[in-house]
PDB file of C-alpha atoms in Angstrom:
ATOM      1  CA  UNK A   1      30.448 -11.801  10.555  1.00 36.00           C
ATOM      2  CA  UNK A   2      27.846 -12.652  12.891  1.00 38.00           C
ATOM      3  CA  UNK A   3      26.097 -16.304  12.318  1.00 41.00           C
ATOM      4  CA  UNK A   4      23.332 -18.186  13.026  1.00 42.00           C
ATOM      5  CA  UNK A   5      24.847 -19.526  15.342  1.00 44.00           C
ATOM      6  CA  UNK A   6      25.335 -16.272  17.684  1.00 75.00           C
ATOM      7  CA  UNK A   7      21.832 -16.197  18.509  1.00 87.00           C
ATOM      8  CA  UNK A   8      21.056 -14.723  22.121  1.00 88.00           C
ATOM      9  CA  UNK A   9      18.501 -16.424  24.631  1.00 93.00           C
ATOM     10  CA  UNK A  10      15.221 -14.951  23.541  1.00 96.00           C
ATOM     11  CA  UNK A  11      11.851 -15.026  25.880  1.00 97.00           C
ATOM     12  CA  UNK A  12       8.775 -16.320  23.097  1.00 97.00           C
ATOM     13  CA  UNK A  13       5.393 -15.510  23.584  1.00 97.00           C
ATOM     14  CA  UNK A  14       2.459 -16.018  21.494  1.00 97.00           C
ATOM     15  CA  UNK A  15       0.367 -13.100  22.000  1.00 97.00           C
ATOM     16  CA  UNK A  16      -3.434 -12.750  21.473  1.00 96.00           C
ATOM     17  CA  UNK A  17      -3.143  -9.374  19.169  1.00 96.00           C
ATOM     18  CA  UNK A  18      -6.912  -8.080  17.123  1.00 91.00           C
ATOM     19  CA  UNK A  19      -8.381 -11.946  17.006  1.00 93.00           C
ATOM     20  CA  UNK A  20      -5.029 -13.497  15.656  1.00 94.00           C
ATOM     21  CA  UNK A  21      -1.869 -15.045  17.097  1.00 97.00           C
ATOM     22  CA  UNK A  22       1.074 -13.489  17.115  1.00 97.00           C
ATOM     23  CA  UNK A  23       4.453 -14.811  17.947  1.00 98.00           C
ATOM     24  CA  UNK A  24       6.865 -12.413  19.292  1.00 98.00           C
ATOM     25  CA  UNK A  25      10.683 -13.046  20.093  1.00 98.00           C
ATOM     26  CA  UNK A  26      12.516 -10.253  22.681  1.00 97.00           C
ATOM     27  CA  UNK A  27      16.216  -9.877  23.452  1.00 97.00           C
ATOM     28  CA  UNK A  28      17.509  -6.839  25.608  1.00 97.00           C
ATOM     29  CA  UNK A  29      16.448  -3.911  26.919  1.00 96.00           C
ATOM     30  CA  UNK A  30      16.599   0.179  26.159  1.00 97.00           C
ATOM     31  CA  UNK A  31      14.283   2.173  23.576  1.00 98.00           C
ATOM     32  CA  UNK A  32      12.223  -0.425  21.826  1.00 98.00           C
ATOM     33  CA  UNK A  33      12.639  -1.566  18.307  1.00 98.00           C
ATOM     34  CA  UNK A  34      10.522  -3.972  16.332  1.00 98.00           C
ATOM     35  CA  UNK A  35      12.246  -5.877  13.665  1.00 98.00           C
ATOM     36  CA  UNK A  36       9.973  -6.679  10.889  1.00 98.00           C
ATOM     37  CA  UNK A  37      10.735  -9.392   7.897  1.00 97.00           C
ATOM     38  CA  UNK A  38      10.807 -10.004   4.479  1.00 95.00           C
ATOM     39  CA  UNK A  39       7.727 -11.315   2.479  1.00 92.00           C
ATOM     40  CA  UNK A  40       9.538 -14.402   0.870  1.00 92.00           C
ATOM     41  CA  UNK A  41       8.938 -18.181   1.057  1.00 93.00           C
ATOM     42  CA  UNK A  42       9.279 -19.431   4.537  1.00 93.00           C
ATOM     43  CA  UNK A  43      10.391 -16.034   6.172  1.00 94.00           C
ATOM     44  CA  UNK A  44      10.331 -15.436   9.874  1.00 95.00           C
ATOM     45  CA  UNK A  45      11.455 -12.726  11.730  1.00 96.00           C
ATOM     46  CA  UNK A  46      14.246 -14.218  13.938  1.00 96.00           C
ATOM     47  CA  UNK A  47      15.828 -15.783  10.972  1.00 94.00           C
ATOM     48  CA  UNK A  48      15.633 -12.932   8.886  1.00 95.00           C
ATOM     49  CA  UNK A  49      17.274 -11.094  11.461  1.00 97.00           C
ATOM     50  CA  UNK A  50      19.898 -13.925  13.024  1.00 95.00           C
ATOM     51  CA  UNK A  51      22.973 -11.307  11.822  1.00 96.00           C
ATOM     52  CA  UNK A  52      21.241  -8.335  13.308  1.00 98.00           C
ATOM     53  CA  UNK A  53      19.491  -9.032  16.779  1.00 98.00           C
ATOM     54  CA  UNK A  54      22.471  -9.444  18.854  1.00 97.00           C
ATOM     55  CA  UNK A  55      24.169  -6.456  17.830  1.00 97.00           C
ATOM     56  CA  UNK A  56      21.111  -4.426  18.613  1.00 98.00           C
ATOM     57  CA  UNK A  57      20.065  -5.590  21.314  1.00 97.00           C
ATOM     58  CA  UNK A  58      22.998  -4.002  23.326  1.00 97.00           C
ATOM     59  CA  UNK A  59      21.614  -0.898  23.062  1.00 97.00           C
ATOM     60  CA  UNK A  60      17.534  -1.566  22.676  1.00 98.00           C
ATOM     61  CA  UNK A  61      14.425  -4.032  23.460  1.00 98.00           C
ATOM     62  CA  UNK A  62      14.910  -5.988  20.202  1.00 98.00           C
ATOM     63  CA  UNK A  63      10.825  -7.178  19.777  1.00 98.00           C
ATOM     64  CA  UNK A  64      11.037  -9.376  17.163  1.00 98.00           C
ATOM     65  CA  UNK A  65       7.383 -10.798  15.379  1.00 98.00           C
ATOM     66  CA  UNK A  66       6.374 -13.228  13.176  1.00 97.00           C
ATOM     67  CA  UNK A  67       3.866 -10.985  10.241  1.00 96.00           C
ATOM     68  CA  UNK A  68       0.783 -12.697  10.055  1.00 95.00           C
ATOM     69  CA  UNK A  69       0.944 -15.647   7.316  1.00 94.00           C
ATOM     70  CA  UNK A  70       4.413 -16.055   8.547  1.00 94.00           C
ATOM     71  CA  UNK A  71       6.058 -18.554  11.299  1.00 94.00           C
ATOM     72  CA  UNK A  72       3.875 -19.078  14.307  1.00 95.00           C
ATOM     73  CA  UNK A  73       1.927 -16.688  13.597  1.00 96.00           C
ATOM     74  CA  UNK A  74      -1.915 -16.843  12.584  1.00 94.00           C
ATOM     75  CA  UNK A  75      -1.905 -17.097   8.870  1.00 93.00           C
ATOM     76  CA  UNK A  76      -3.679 -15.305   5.913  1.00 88.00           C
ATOM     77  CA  UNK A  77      -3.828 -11.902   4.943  1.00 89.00           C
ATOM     78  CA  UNK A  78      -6.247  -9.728   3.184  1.00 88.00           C
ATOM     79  CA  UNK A  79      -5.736  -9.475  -0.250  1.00 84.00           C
ATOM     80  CA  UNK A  80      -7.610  -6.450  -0.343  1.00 86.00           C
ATOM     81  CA  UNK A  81      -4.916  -4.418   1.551  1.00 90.00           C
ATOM     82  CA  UNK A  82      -2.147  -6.184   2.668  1.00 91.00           C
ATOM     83  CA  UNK A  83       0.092  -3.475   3.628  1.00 94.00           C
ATOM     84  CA  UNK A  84      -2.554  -2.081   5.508  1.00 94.00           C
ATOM     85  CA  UNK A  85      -3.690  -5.193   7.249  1.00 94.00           C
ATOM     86  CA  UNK A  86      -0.416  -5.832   8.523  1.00 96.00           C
ATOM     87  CA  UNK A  87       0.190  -2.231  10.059  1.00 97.00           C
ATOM     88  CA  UNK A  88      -2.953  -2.765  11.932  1.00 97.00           C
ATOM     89  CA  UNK A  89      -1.570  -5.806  12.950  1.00 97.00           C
ATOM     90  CA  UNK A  90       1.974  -4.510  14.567  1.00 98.00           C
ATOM     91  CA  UNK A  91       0.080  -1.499  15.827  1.00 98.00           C
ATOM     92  CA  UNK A  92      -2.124  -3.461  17.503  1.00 98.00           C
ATOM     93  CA  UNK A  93       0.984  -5.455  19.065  1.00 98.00           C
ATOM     94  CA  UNK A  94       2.172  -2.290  19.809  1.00 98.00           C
ATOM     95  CA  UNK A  95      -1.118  -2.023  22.131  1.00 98.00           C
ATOM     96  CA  UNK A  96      -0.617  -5.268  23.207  1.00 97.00           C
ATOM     97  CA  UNK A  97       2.617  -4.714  24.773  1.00 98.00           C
ATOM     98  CA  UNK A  98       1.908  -1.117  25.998  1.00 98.00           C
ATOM     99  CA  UNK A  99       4.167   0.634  23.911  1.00 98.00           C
ATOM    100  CA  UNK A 100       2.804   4.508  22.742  1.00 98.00           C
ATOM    101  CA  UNK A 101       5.828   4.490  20.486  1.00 97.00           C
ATOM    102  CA  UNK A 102       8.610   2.634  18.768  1.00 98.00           C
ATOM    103  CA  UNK A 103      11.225   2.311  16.429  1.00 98.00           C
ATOM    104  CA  UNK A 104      10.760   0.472  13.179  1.00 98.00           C
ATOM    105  CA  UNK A 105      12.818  -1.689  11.016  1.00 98.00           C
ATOM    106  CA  UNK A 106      11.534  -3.211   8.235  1.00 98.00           C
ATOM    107  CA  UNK A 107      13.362  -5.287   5.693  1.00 97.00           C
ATOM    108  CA  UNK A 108      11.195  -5.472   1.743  1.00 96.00           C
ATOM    109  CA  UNK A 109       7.282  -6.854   2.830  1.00 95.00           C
ATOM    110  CA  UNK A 110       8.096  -5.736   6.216  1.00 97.00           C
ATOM    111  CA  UNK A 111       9.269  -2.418   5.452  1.00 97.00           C
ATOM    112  CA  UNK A 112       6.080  -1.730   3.553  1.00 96.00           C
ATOM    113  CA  UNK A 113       4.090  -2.427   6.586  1.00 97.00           C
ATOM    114  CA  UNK A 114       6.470  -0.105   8.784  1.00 98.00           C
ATOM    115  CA  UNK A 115       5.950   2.804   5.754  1.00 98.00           C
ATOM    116  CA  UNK A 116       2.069   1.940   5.883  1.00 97.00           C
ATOM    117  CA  UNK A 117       2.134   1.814  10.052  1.00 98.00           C
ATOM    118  CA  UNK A 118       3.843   5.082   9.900  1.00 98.00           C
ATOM    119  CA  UNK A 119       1.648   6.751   7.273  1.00 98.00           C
ATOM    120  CA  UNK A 120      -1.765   6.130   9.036  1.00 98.00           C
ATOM    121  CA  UNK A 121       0.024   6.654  12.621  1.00 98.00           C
ATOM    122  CA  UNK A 122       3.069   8.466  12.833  1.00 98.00           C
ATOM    123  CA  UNK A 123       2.725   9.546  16.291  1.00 98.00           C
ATOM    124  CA  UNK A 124       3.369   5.608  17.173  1.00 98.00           C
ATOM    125  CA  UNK A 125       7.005   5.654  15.249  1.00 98.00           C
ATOM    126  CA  UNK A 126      10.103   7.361  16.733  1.00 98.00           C
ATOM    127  CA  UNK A 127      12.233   6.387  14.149  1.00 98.00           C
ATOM    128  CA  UNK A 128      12.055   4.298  11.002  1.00 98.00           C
ATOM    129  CA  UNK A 129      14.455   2.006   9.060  1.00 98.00           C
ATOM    130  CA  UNK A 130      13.554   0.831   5.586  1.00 98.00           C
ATOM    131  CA  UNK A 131      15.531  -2.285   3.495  1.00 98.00           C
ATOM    132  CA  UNK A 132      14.564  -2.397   0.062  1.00 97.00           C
ATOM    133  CA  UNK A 133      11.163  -1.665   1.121  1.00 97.00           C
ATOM    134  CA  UNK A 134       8.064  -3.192  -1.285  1.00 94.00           C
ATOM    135  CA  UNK A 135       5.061  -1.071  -2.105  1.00 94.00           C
ATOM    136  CA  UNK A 136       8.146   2.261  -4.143  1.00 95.00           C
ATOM    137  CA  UNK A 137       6.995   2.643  -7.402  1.00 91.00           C
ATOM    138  CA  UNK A 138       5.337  -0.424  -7.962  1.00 89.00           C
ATOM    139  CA  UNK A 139       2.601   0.846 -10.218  1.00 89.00           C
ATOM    140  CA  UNK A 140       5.118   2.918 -12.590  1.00 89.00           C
ATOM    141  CA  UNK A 141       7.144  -0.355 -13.606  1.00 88.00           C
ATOM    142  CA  UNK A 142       7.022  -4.153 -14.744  1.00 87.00           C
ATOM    143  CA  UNK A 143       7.827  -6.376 -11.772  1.00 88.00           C
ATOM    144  CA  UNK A 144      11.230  -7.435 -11.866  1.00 92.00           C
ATOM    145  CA  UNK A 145      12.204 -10.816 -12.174  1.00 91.00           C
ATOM    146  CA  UNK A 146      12.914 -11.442  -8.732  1.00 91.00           C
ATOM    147  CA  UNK A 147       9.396 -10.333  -7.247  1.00 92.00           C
ATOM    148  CA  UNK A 148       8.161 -12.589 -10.775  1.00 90.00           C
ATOM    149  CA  UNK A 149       9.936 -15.624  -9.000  1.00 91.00           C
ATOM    150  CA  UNK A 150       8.563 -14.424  -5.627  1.00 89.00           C
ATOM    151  CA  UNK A 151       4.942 -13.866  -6.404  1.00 88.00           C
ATOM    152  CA  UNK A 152       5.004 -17.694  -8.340  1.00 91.00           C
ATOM    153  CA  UNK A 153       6.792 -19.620  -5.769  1.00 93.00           C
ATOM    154  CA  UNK A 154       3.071 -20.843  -5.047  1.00 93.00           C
ATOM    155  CA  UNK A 155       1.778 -20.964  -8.299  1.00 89.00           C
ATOM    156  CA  UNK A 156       2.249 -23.461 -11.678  1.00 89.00           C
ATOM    157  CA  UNK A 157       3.638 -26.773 -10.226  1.00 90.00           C
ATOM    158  CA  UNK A 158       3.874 -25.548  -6.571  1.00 91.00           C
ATOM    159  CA  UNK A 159       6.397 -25.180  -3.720  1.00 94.00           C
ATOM    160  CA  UNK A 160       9.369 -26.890  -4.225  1.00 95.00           C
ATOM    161  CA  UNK A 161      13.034 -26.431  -2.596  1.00 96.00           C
ATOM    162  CA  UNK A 162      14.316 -25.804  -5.951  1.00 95.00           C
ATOM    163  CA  UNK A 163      12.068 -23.447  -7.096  1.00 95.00           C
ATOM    164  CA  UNK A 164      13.028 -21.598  -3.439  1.00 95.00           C
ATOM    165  CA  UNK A 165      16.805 -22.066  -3.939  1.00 96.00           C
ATOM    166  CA  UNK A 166      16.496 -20.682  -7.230  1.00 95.00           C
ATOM    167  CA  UNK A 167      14.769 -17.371  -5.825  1.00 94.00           C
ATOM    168  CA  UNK A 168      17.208 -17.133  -2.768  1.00 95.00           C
ATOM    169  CA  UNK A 169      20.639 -17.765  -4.836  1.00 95.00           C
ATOM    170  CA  UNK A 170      19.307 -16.070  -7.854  1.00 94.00           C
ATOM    171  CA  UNK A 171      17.571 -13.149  -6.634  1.00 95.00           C
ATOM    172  CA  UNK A 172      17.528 -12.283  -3.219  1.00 95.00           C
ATOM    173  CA  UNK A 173      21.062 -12.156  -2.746  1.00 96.00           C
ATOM    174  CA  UNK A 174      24.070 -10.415  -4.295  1.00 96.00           C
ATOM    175  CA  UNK A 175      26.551 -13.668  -3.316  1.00 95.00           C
ATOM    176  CA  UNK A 176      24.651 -16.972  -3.379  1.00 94.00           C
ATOM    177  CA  UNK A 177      27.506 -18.446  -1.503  1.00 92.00           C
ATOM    178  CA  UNK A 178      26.463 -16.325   1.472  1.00 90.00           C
ATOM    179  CA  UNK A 179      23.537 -18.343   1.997  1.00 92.00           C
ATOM    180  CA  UNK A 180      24.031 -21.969   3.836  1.00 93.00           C
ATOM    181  CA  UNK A 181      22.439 -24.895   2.472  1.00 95.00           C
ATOM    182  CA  UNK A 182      20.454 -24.990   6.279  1.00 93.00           C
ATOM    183  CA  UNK A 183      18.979 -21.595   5.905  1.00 93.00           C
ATOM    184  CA  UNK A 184      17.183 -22.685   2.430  1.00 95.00           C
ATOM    185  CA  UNK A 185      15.890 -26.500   4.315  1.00 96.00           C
ATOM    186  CA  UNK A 186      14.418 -24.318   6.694  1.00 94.00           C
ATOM    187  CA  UNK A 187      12.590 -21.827   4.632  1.00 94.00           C
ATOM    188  CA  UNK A 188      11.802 -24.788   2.627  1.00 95.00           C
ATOM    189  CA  UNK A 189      10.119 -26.489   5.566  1.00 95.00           C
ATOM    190  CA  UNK A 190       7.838 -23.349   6.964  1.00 94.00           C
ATOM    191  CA  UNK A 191       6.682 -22.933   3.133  1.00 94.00           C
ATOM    192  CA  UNK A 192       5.250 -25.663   2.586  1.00 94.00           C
ATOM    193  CA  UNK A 193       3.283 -26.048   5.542  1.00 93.00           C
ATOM    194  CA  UNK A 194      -0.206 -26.584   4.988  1.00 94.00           C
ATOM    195  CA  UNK A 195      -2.009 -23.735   6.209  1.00 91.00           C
ATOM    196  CA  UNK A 196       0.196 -21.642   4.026  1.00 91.00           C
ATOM    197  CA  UNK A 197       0.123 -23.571   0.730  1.00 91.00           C
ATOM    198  CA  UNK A 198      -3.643 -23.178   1.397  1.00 89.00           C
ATOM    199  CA  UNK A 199      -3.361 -19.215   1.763  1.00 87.00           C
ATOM    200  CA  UNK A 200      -0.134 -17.845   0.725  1.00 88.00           C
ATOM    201  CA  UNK A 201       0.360 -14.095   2.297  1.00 86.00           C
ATOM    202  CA  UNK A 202       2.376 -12.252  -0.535  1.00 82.00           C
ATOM    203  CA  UNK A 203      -0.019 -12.558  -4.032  1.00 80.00           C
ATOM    204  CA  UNK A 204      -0.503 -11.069  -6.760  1.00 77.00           C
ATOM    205  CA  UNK A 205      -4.349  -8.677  -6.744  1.00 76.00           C
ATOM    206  CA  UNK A 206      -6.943 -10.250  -8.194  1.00 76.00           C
ATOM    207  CA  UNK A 207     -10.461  -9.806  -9.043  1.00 77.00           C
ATOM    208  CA  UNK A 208     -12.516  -6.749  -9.906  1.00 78.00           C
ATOM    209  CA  UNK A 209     -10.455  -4.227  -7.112  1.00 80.00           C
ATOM    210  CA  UNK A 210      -6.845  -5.538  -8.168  1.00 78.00           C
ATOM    211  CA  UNK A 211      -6.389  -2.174  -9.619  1.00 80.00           C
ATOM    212  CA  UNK A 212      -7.596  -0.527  -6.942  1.00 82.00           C
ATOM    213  CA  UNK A 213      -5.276  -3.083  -4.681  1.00 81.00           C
ATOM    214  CA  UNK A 214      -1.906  -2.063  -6.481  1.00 84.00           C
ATOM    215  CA  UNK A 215      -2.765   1.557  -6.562  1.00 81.00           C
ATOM    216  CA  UNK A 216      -2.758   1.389  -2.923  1.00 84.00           C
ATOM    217  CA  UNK A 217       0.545  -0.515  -2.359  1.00 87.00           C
ATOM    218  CA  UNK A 218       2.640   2.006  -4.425  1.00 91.00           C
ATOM    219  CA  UNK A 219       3.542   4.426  -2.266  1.00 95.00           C
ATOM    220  CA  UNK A 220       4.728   6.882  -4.406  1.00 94.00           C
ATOM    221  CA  UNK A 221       0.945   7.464  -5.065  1.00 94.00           C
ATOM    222  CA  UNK A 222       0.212   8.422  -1.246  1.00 95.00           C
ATOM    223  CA  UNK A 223       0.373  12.471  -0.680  1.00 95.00           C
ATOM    224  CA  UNK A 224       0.816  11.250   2.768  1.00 96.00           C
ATOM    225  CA  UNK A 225       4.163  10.439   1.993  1.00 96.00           C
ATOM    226  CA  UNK A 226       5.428  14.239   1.930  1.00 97.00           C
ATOM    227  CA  UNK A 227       4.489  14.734   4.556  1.00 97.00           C
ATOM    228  CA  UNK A 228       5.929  12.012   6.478  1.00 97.00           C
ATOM    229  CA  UNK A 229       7.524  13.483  10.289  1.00 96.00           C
ATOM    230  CA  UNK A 230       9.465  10.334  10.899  1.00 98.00           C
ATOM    231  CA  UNK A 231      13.055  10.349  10.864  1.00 98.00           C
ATOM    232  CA  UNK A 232      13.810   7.675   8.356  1.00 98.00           C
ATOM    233  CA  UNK A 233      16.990   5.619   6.798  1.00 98.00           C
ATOM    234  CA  UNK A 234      16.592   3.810   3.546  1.00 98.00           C
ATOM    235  CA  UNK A 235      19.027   1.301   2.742  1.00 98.00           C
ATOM    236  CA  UNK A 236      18.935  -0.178  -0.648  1.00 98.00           C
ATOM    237  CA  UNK A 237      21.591  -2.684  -2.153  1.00 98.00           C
ATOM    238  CA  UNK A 238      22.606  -1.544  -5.361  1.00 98.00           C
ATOM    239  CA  UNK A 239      22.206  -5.004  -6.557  1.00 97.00           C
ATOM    240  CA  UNK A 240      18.786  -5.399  -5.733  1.00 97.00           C
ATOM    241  CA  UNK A 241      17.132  -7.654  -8.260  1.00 96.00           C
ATOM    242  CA  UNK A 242      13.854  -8.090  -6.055  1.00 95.00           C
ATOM    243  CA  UNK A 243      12.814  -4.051  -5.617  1.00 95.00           C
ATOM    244  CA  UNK A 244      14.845  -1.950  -8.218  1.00 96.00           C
ATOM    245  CA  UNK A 245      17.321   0.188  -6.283  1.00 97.00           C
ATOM    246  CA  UNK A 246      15.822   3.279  -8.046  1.00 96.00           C
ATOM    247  CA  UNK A 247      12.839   3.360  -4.772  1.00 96.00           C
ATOM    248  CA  UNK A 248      15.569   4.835  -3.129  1.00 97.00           C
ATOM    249  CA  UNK A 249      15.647   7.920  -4.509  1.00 97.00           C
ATOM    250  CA  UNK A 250      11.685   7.933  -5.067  1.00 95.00           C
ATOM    251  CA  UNK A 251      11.520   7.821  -1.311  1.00 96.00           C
ATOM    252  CA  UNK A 252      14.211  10.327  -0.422  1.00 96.00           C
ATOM    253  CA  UNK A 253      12.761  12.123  -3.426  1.00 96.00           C
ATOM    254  CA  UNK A 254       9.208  12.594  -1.275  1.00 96.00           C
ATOM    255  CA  UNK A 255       9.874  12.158   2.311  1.00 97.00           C
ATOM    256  CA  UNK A 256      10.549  15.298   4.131  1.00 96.00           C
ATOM    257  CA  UNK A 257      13.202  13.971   6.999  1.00 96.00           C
ATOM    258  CA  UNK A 258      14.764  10.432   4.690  1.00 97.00           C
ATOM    259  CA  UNK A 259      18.312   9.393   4.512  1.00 97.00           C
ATOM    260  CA  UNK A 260      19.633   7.151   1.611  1.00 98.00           C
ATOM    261  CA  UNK A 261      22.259   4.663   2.019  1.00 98.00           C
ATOM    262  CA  UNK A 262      22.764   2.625  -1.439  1.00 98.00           C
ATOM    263  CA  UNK A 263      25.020  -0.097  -0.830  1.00 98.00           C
ATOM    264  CA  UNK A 264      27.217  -1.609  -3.600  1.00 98.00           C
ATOM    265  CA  UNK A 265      27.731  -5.300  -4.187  1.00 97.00           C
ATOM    266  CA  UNK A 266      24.080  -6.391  -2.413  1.00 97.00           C
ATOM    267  CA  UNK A 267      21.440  -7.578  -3.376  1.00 97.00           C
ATOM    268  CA  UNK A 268      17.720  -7.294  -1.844  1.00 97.00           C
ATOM    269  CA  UNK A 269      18.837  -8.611   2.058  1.00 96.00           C
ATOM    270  CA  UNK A 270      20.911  -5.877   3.488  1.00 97.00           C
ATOM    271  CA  UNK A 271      21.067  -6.899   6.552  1.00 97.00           C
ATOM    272  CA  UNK A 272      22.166 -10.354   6.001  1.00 96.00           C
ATOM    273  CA  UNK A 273      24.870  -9.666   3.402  1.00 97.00           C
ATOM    274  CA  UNK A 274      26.278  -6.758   5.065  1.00 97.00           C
ATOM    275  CA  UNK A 275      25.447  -7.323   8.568  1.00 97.00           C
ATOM    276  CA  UNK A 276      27.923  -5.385  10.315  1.00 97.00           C
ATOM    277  CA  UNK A 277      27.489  -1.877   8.005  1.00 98.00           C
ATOM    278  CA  UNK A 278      23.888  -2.439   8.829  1.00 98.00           C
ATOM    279  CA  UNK A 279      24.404  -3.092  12.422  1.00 98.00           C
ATOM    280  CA  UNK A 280      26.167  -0.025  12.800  1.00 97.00           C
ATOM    281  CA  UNK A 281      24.267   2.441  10.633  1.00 98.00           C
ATOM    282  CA  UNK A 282      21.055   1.318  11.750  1.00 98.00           C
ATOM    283  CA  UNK A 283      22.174   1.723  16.006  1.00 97.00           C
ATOM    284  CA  UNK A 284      23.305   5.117  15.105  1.00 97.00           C
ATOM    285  CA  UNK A 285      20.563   6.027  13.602  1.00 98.00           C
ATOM    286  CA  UNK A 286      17.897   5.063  15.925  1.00 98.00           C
ATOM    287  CA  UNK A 287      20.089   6.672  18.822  1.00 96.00           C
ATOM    288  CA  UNK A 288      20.113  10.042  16.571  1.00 93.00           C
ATOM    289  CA  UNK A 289      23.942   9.820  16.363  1.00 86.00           C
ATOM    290  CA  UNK A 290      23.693  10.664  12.921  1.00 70.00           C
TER     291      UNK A 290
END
């Protein structure tokens, strides 16, 4: 299995995208692909992806960014639309780097932004790969426990590395073994920096448009949704305990042109705990091979 480790060189830039910073890591070259993370404590995009980019990238431009709130990039989000704000955000990267069109892969937070970037634009996506994305029936269920221990990592007593092992071990994977000790001090260490304590990008809605808020993150509520062009792979572990597996078949359910892929014994990070499966279904995809 690929590690940490296996990393290829990668040219950084921090890019001046709609009045923020954004950093952006790039590896190889072909059709480009943006690689877009997960919403939890201390996520970035090259570590969420450090089983995944050099497998990709020898077949595509693997553009890896930050989200805004997130690693080097500008933080703070508005609470008012968050999905939206942060497909306004890649799109405008998008701009930024002079691409018309791209592939998108987007693992939980940052598949909701890739669903959300491909709703209001989907002549900018070519094709689209979802992991346990966030914003599937959200308004039709309780939260599960896992998004519970996400939402509160900032709340009560605060940020703390146990409170963030707990999540990662508990929740966000299927084997909690899979997960080195140096991956949690890391997280650990971009959570708890200041400006992010001070506005943490993944909350729960509040004030007198919170309803209005979660109506618009569910997805399943968007008519848009049916009628969707992209050509689109969902892959949800079966394990999930973050987003219930059962979005899957909510999305392929609505979407016109969506494949399904549930995958047994994982949890919420597909493309960690079964990097190579993911590796290959998601190049074949993107390449049409299947």
């Amino acid at each position: 299995m690929t590690t940490h480790t296996e990393l290829p060189s990668m040219q950084e830039s921090l890019l001046d995208v709609a009045d923020k910073k954004i950093f952006v890591a790039e590896t190889g070259e072909g059709p480009p692909v943006l690689l877009l993370h997960g919403g939890g404590p201390g996520a970035s995009g090259v570590s969420n992806y450090a089983r995944n980019i050099a497998e990709l990238a020898k077949e595509y431009r693997v553009i890896v960014p930050d989200l805004p709130g997130y690693g080097r990039s500008t933080k703070g989000v508005d609470g008012a639309d968050p999905f939206g704000y942060l497909a306004d955000t890649i799109r405008a990267l998008l701009d930024r780097l002079g691409l018309d069109k791209a592939h998108l892969v987007g693992n939980s937070y940052g598949g909701a932004c890739a669903l959300r970037l491909a709703l209001d634009t989907p002549d900018r996506v070519d094709r689209m790969v979802l992991m346990g994305p966030g914003g599937i029936g959200t308004t039709r269920a309780l939260p599960t426990p896992g998004l519970n221990s996400l939402l509160n990592y900032y709340s009560g007593d605060g940020p703390s590395r146990l409170k963030l092992e707990k999540f990662i071990r508990n929740y966000l994977v299927f084997n909690a073994a899979d997960v080195p000790d140096s991956v949690i001090d890391a997280r650990y260490q971009d959570s708890i920096d200041p400006d992010v304590v001070a506005a943490p990008p993944l909350r729960r809605p509040s004030g007198p448009n919170a309803l209005r808020t979660l109506w618009k993150m569910d997805f399943t509520r968007d008519k848009r949704l049916a009628r969707l062009p992209v050509p689109t792979l969902v892959l949800w572990g079966a394990a999930d305990k973050v987003n219930r597996p059962s979005g899957g078949p909510m999305l392929a359910g609505r979407m016109p042109n969506c494949d399904l892929y549930e995958v047994a014994n994982t949890g919420h990070w597909v493309q960690f705990e079964r990097a190579e499966l993911f590796n290959r279904l998601c190049a074949d995809f993107l390449a049409g091979r299947r």
